[in-house]
mmCIF file of C-alpha atoms in Angstrom:
data_model
loop_
_atom_site.group_PDB
_atom_site.id
_atom_site.type_symbol
_atom_site.label_atom_id
_atom_site.label_comp_id
_atom_site.label_asym_id
_atom_site.label_seq_id
_atom_site.Cartn_x
_atom_site.Cartn_y
_atom_site.Cartn_z
ATOM 1 C CA MET A 1463 0.580 2.256 -17.944
ATOM 2 C CA PRO A 1464 -0.052 1.808 -21.063
ATOM 3 C CA SER A 1465 -3.216 0.614 -22.825
ATOM 4 C CA ASP A 1466 -4.567 0.504 -19.172
ATOM 5 C CA PHE A 1467 -7.880 -1.342 -18.941
ATOM 6 C CA HIS A 1468 -7.914 -2.234 -15.081
ATOM 7 C CA ASP A 1469 -7.305 1.593 -13.643
ATOM 8 C CA TRP A 1470 -4.143 0.815 -12.357
ATOM 9 C CA ASP A 1471 -3.144 4.239 -12.240
ATOM 10 C CA LEU A 1472 -0.324 5.652 -10.254
ATOM 11 C CA THR A 1473 -2.005 6.575 -6.458
ATOM 12 C CA GLN A 1474 1.255 7.373 -4.469
ATOM 13 C CA VAL A 1475 4.393 9.325 -3.654
ATOM 14 C CA SER A 1476 7.080 7.722 -5.019
ATOM 15 C CA PRO A 1477 10.166 7.748 -2.404
ATOM 16 C CA ILE A 1478 13.789 7.891 -4.119
ATOM 17 C CA TYR A 1479 16.892 7.211 -2.600
ATOM 18 C CA LYS A 1480 21.021 5.991 -2.850
ATOM 19 C CA THR A 1481 21.060 2.596 -2.750
ATOM 20 C CA SER A 1482 23.865 0.028 -3.708
ATOM 21 C CA ILE A 1483 22.995 -1.725 -7.174
ATOM 22 C CA ALA A 1484 24.959 -4.241 -9.519
ATOM 23 C CA GLY A 1485 27.956 -3.033 -7.298
ATOM 24 C CA SER A 1486 27.735 0.235 -7.802
ATOM 25 C CA GLU A 1487 26.191 3.322 -5.818
ATOM 26 C CA ARG A 1488 22.495 4.031 -7.445
ATOM 27 C CA ASP A 1489 20.325 7.715 -7.277
ATOM 28 C CA VAL A 1490 16.521 5.423 -8.119
ATOM 29 C CA ILE A 1491 13.331 6.107 -7.062
ATOM 30 C CA ALA A 1492 11.058 3.484 -5.806
ATOM 31 C CA THR A 1493 7.376 3.415 -7.571
ATOM 32 C CA VAL A 1494 4.264 1.223 -7.000
ATOM 33 C CA GLY A 1495 0.322 1.956 -7.984
ATOM 34 C CA LYS A 1496 -2.317 0.123 -7.951
ATOM 35 C CA ASP A 1497 -1.299 -2.655 -10.810
ATOM 36 C CA GLY A 1498 0.562 -4.394 -7.183
ATOM 37 C CA VAL A 1499 4.143 -4.012 -8.606
ATOM 38 C CA LEU A 1500 7.071 -2.201 -6.819
ATOM 39 C CA ARG A 1501 9.109 -1.446 -9.284
ATOM 40 C CA VAL A 1502 12.508 0.116 -9.178
ATOM 41 C CA LEU A 1503 14.435 2.810 -11.839
ATOM 42 C CA ASP A 1504 17.409 4.339 -11.882
ATOM 43 C CA ARG A 1505 16.433 8.501 -11.914
ATOM 44 C CA ASN A 1506 19.310 9.538 -14.371
ATOM 45 C CA THR A 1507 18.574 6.716 -17.400
ATOM 46 C CA HIS A 1508 15.108 6.044 -15.994
ATOM 47 C CA GLU A 1509 16.459 2.169 -16.581
ATOM 48 C CA GLN A 1510 14.539 -0.117 -14.728
ATOM 49 C CA TRP A 1511 16.253 -2.492 -11.846
ATOM 50 C CA PHE A 1512 14.035 -4.766 -10.479
ATOM 51 C CA GLU A 1513 10.311 -5.528 -9.801
ATOM 52 C CA ALA A 1514 8.583 -6.987 -6.426
ATOM 53 C CA GLU A 1515 4.916 -7.898 -6.249
ATOM 54 C CA VAL A 1516 2.878 -7.010 -2.897
ATOM 55 C CA THR A 1517 -0.657 -8.446 -4.010
ATOM 56 C CA THR A 1518 -1.587 -11.515 -6.142
ATOM 57 C CA LEU A 1519 -1.765 -11.105 -9.596
ATOM 58 C CA SER A 1520 -3.807 -13.360 -12.079
ATOM 59 C CA ASN A 1521 -4.695 -12.068 -16.015
ATOM 60 C CA VAL A 1522 -2.997 -8.941 -15.694
ATOM 61 C CA GLU A 1523 -2.713 -9.415 -19.844
ATOM 62 C CA GLU A 1524 -6.228 -10.666 -20.712
ATOM 63 C CA PRO A 1525 -8.098 -8.606 -22.916
ATOM 64 C CA LEU A 1526 -11.683 -8.401 -21.373
ATOM 65 C CA THR A 1527 -14.376 -9.890 -22.989
ATOM 66 C CA LEU A 1528 -19.165 -9.457 -23.494
ATOM 67 C CA GLU A 1529 -18.082 -12.896 -20.603
ATOM 68 C CA GLY A 1530 -16.462 -11.595 -18.146
ATOM 69 C CA VAL A 1531 -12.678 -11.906 -17.194
ATOM 70 C CA HIS A 1532 -11.599 -12.417 -13.664
ATOM 71 C CA ALA A 1533 -8.415 -10.149 -12.892
ATOM 72 C CA CYS A 1534 -5.901 -9.592 -9.798
ATOM 73 C CA PRO A 1535 -5.673 -6.946 -8.975
ATOM 74 C CA GLY A 1536 -9.179 -5.473 -9.266
ATOM 75 C CA ILE A 1537 -10.366 -1.996 -9.498
ATOM 76 C CA LEU A 1538 -9.376 -1.055 -6.110
ATOM 77 C CA GLY A 1539 -6.328 -3.231 -5.151
ATOM 78 C CA GLY A 1540 -2.672 -2.814 -5.197
ATOM 79 C CA VAL A 1541 -1.106 -0.112 -3.656
ATOM 80 C CA GLU A 1542 -3.658 2.896 -2.844
ATOM 81 C CA TRP A 1543 -3.125 6.555 -1.830
ATOM 82 C CA ASN A 1544 -0.062 5.776 0.645
ATOM 83 C CA GLY A 1545 3.419 4.675 -0.686
ATOM 84 C CA PRO A 1546 6.160 2.586 0.485
ATOM 85 C CA ALA A 1547 8.486 3.835 3.202
ATOM 86 C CA TYR A 1548 12.658 3.855 2.745
ATOM 87 C CA ASN A 1549 14.094 2.970 5.461
ATOM 88 C CA PRO A 1550 17.946 3.445 4.977
ATOM 89 C CA ALA A 1551 19.470 2.026 7.993
ATOM 90 C CA THR A 1552 17.813 -2.024 7.311
ATOM 91 C CA ASN A 1553 17.782 -0.813 2.874
ATOM 92 C CA MET A 1554 14.097 -1.775 2.962
ATOM 93 C CA LEU A 1555 11.678 -0.204 1.153
ATOM 94 C CA TYR A 1556 7.774 -0.900 3.186
ATOM 95 C CA VAL A 1557 4.873 -1.229 1.247
ATOM 96 C CA PRO A 1558 1.018 -1.632 1.810
ATOM 97 C CA ALA A 1559 -0.733 -3.153 -0.008
ATOM 98 C CA VAL A 1560 -4.454 -4.080 -1.149
ATOM 99 C CA ASP A 1561 -5.652 -7.595 -2.904
ATOM 100 C CA TRP A 1562 -8.524 -7.569 -3.640
ATOM 101 C CA CYS A 1563 -10.043 -9.506 -7.463
ATOM 102 C CA SER A 1564 -12.298 -8.232 -9.398
ATOM 103 C CA THR A 1565 -14.179 -9.322 -12.661
ATOM 104 C CA PHE A 1566 -13.967 -6.572 -15.864
ATOM 105 C CA SER A 1567 -17.387 -7.148 -18.392
ATOM 106 C CA LEU A 1568 -17.058 -5.399 -21.824
ATOM 107 C CA VAL A 1569 -20.542 -3.929 -23.103
ATOM 108 C CA GLU A 1570 -22.217 -4.319 -26.420
ATOM 109 C CA GLU A 1571 -22.685 -1.050 -26.797
ATOM 110 C CA VAL A 1572 -20.787 1.686 -24.922
ATOM 111 C CA ARG A 1573 -23.373 4.428 -23.960
ATOM 112 C CA TYR A 1574 -22.872 8.184 -22.012
ATOM 113 C CA ILE A 1575 -25.836 8.870 -19.317
ATOM 114 C CA ALA A 1576 -25.161 11.409 -17.803
ATOM 115 C CA GLY A 1577 -24.853 11.449 -14.014
ATOM 116 C CA ARG A 1578 -23.421 8.119 -14.104
ATOM 117 C CA SER A 1579 -19.912 6.427 -14.083
ATOM 118 C CA TYR A 1580 -18.806 6.285 -17.747
ATOM 119 C CA LEU A 1581 -16.385 2.765 -17.868
ATOM 120 C CA GLY A 1582 -17.503 1.335 -20.991
ATOM 121 C CA GLY A 1583 -18.250 -2.101 -19.292
ATOM 122 C CA SER A 1584 -18.981 -2.613 -16.005
ATOM 123 C CA VAL A 1585 -16.537 -4.355 -12.578
ATOM 124 C CA ALA A 1586 -17.867 -7.099 -10.125
ATOM 125 C CA MET A 1587 -15.549 -6.490 -7.294
ATOM 126 C CA ASP A 1588 -15.002 -10.020 -5.095
ATOM 127 C CA ALA A 1589 -16.469 -10.515 -2.085
ATOM 128 C CA GLU A 1590 -13.254 -11.543 -0.189
ATOM 129 C CA MET A 1591 -10.298 -9.448 0.810
ATOM 130 C CA LYS A 1592 -7.443 -8.802 2.218
ATOM 131 C CA GLY A 1593 -4.408 -7.040 2.742
ATOM 132 C CA HIS A 1594 -0.382 -6.833 3.253
ATOM 133 C CA VAL A 1595 2.744 -4.595 4.289
ATOM 134 C CA THR A 1596 5.894 -6.388 2.763
ATOM 135 C CA ALA A 1597 9.669 -5.475 3.538
ATOM 136 C CA ILE A 1598 12.080 -5.343 0.332
ATOM 137 C CA ASP A 1599 15.273 -5.003 -0.002
ATOM 138 C CA ALA A 1600 16.416 -2.091 -1.666
ATOM 139 C CA GLY A 1601 18.898 -2.980 -3.620
ATOM 140 C CA ASP A 1602 17.510 -6.351 -5.286
ATOM 141 C CA GLY A 1603 14.109 -6.545 -5.497
ATOM 142 C CA THR A 1604 13.841 -9.974 -2.060
ATOM 143 C CA ILE A 1605 11.347 -10.205 0.005
ATOM 144 C CA ARG A 1606 11.873 -9.766 3.238
ATOM 145 C CA TRP A 1607 8.880 -10.841 5.119
ATOM 146 C CA GLN A 1608 5.441 -9.824 4.384
ATOM 147 C CA PHE A 1609 2.526 -9.889 7.108
ATOM 148 C CA ASP A 1610 -1.074 -10.963 6.242
ATOM 149 C CA SER A 1611 -4.161 -8.423 7.502
ATOM 150 C CA PRO A 1612 -7.792 -10.232 6.649
ATOM 151 C CA ARG A 1613 -8.506 -6.929 5.237
ATOM 152 C CA PRO A 1614 -6.953 -4.323 2.987
ATOM 153 C CA ILE A 1615 -4.233 -2.106 4.200
ATOM 154 C CA VAL A 1616 -4.778 1.071 2.876
ATOM 155 C CA GLY A 1617 -2.895 3.641 5.386
ATOM 156 C CA ALA A 1618 0.010 4.418 5.535
ATOM 157 C CA VAL A 1619 3.300 2.563 6.435
ATOM 158 C CA THR A 1620 6.390 4.553 8.453
ATOM 159 C CA THR A 1621 9.550 3.412 9.850
ATOM 160 C CA THR A 1622 11.756 5.249 12.609
ATOM 161 C CA ALA A 1623 15.370 5.737 12.568
ATOM 162 C CA GLY A 1624 14.814 3.474 15.982
ATOM 163 C CA GLY A 1625 13.953 0.654 14.218
ATOM 164 C CA LEU A 1626 10.636 0.040 13.598
ATOM 165 C CA VAL A 1627 7.757 -0.305 11.562
ATOM 166 C CA LEU A 1628 4.161 1.188 12.335
ATOM 167 C CA ALA A 1629 1.089 0.477 10.120
ATOM 168 C CA GLY A 1630 -2.955 0.237 10.306
ATOM 169 C CA GLU A 1631 -5.267 -2.231 9.934
ATOM 170 C CA LEU A 1632 -9.285 -1.258 8.585
ATOM 171 C CA THR A 1633 -10.595 -3.839 11.857
ATOM 172 C CA GLY A 1634 -8.604 -0.207 13.595
ATOM 173 C CA ASP A 1635 -5.675 -1.404 15.185
ATOM 174 C CA PHE A 1636 -2.045 0.261 15.270
ATOM 175 C CA LEU A 1637 1.133 -1.975 14.580
ATOM 176 C CA VAL A 1638 4.623 -1.613 15.641
ATOM 177 C CA PHE A 1639 6.890 -4.239 13.455
ATOM 178 C CA ASP A 1640 10.155 -5.311 13.837
ATOM 179 C CA ALA A 1641 11.556 -3.134 10.512
ATOM 180 C CA ARG A 1642 14.176 -5.942 9.785
ATOM 181 C CA SER A 1643 12.220 -9.294 11.152
ATOM 182 C CA GLY A 1644 8.851 -8.189 10.669
ATOM 183 C CA ALA A 1645 8.067 -9.420 14.702
ATOM 184 C CA GLU A 1646 5.276 -7.642 16.050
ATOM 185 C CA LEU A 1647 5.945 -5.665 18.903
ATOM 186 C CA LEU A 1648 2.365 -3.964 19.640
ATOM 187 C CA ARG A 1649 -0.969 -3.867 18.399
ATOM 188 C CA PHE A 1650 -3.471 -1.457 19.909
ATOM 189 C CA ASN A 1651 -7.280 -0.754 18.637
ATOM 190 C CA THR A 1652 -7.626 2.978 17.726
ATOM 191 C CA GLY A 1653 -11.804 2.441 17.733
ATOM 192 C CA GLY A 1654 -11.497 2.687 14.397
ATOM 193 C CA PRO A 1655 -10.647 2.281 10.388
ATOM 194 C CA ILE A 1656 -6.626 2.971 9.949
ATOM 195 C CA GLY A 1657 -6.508 4.358 6.724
ATOM 196 C CA GLY A 1658 -4.490 7.893 6.793
ATOM 197 C CA GLY A 1659 -1.598 8.748 7.703
ATOM 198 C CA ILE A 1660 0.840 7.615 10.519
ATOM 199 C CA VAL A 1661 3.370 10.223 12.178
ATOM 200 C CA SER A 1662 6.766 10.122 14.374
ATOM 201 C CA TYR A 1663 7.604 13.547 15.320
ATOM 202 C CA GLU A 1664 9.948 14.607 18.161
ATOM 203 C CA VAL A 1665 9.070 17.653 21.104
ATOM 204 C CA GLU A 1666 12.142 18.320 23.328
ATOM 205 C CA GLY A 1667 13.607 15.381 22.929
ATOM 206 C CA LYS A 1668 11.088 13.478 23.663
ATOM 207 C CA GLN A 1669 9.976 10.905 20.774
ATOM 208 C CA TYR A 1670 5.602 10.845 19.463
ATOM 209 C CA VAL A 1671 3.830 8.940 17.347
ATOM 210 C CA ALA A 1672 0.292 10.086 16.247
ATOM 211 C CA VAL A 1673 -1.585 8.063 14.034
ATOM 212 C CA MET A 1674 -5.103 9.318 12.423
ATOM 213 C CA SER A 1675 -8.416 6.770 12.867
ATOM 214 C CA GLY A 1676 -11.468 6.757 11.448
ATOM 215 C CA ARG A 1677 -13.858 6.923 8.901
ATOM 216 C CA PRO A 1678 -12.101 7.325 5.628
ATOM 217 C CA SER A 1679 -12.931 6.195 2.634
ATOM 218 C CA PRO A 1680 -17.012 4.408 2.535
ATOM 219 C CA PHE A 1681 -15.117 1.946 -0.058
ATOM 220 C CA TRP A 1682 -13.146 0.827 2.755
ATOM 221 C CA THR A 1683 -14.937 1.336 5.747
ATOM 222 C CA GLY A 1684 -18.746 -0.479 4.992
ATOM 223 C CA ALA A 1685 -21.144 0.007 7.856
ATOM 224 C CA HIS A 1686 -18.370 1.001 10.874
ATOM 225 C CA PRO A 1687 -16.011 4.107 10.115
ATOM 226 C CA GLY A 1688 -15.522 5.183 13.126
ATOM 227 C CA SER A 1689 -15.148 8.307 14.742
ATOM 228 C CA PRO A 1690 -12.589 10.394 13.182
ATOM 229 C CA THR A 1691 -9.629 10.433 15.685
ATOM 230 C CA ALA A 1692 -6.256 11.601 16.369
ATOM 231 C CA LEU A 1693 -4.484 9.000 18.481
ATOM 232 C CA VAL A 1694 -0.618 10.594 20.123
ATOM 233 C CA PHE A 1695 1.753 7.601 21.811
ATOM 234 C CA ALA A 1696 4.797 7.800 23.464
ATOM 235 C CA LEU A 1697 6.931 5.805 25.166
ATOM 236 C CA PRO A 1698 6.601 6.458 29.328
ATOM 237 C CA ASP A 1699 9.217 8.564 30.755
ATOM 238 C CA GLU A 1700 12.044 7.005 32.635
ATOM 239 C CA GLU A 1701 12.904 7.335 36.252
#
């Protein structure tokens, strides 16, 4: 991110896949960071094929001032930690995101003070925050569906060969969506914020889903961090 003054670094692993773009099969990589923009690049030529916004964007290029500039995403916005999931059956990317703006301000004199953050200015985060899971066509960047959460989505998004998308909210709810339509199929409260991994795996022919709940970063949990818990789900055995 050239000349970055919002802390919009790339914080997650980028999926690689093959897809048809402009009538030709391409080897691509999908990258998205705290700037809230998904970009799909040709892995061989590094050419950007398309981009798609997954959070609110405003005042992105506005120079900072002493009075402050309100910009979106903020210092904790965009895509944090957990990156997109790709499903070859739907040819969609599923992106978790934080929609949280901030006001960035310069200071008249930049001073280094031992033991304190050295930012070269100050930042104030908005009181309101929310999140999204966005399904994007992996070949052209069209948004196919979007789920809106009252809190940031910082946990992993996992998609399965059976046509599901698995996600979690800081409200503690574990969510299962139809991968094609975005219809909500299951909502289960885990008792603590979901900010970590969601894993699908198989044992002796039976599929399981493991979800980590409780105590992600204090930036996200506030006064209700929950208790660190691993929950494992499976469909009932057929009789």
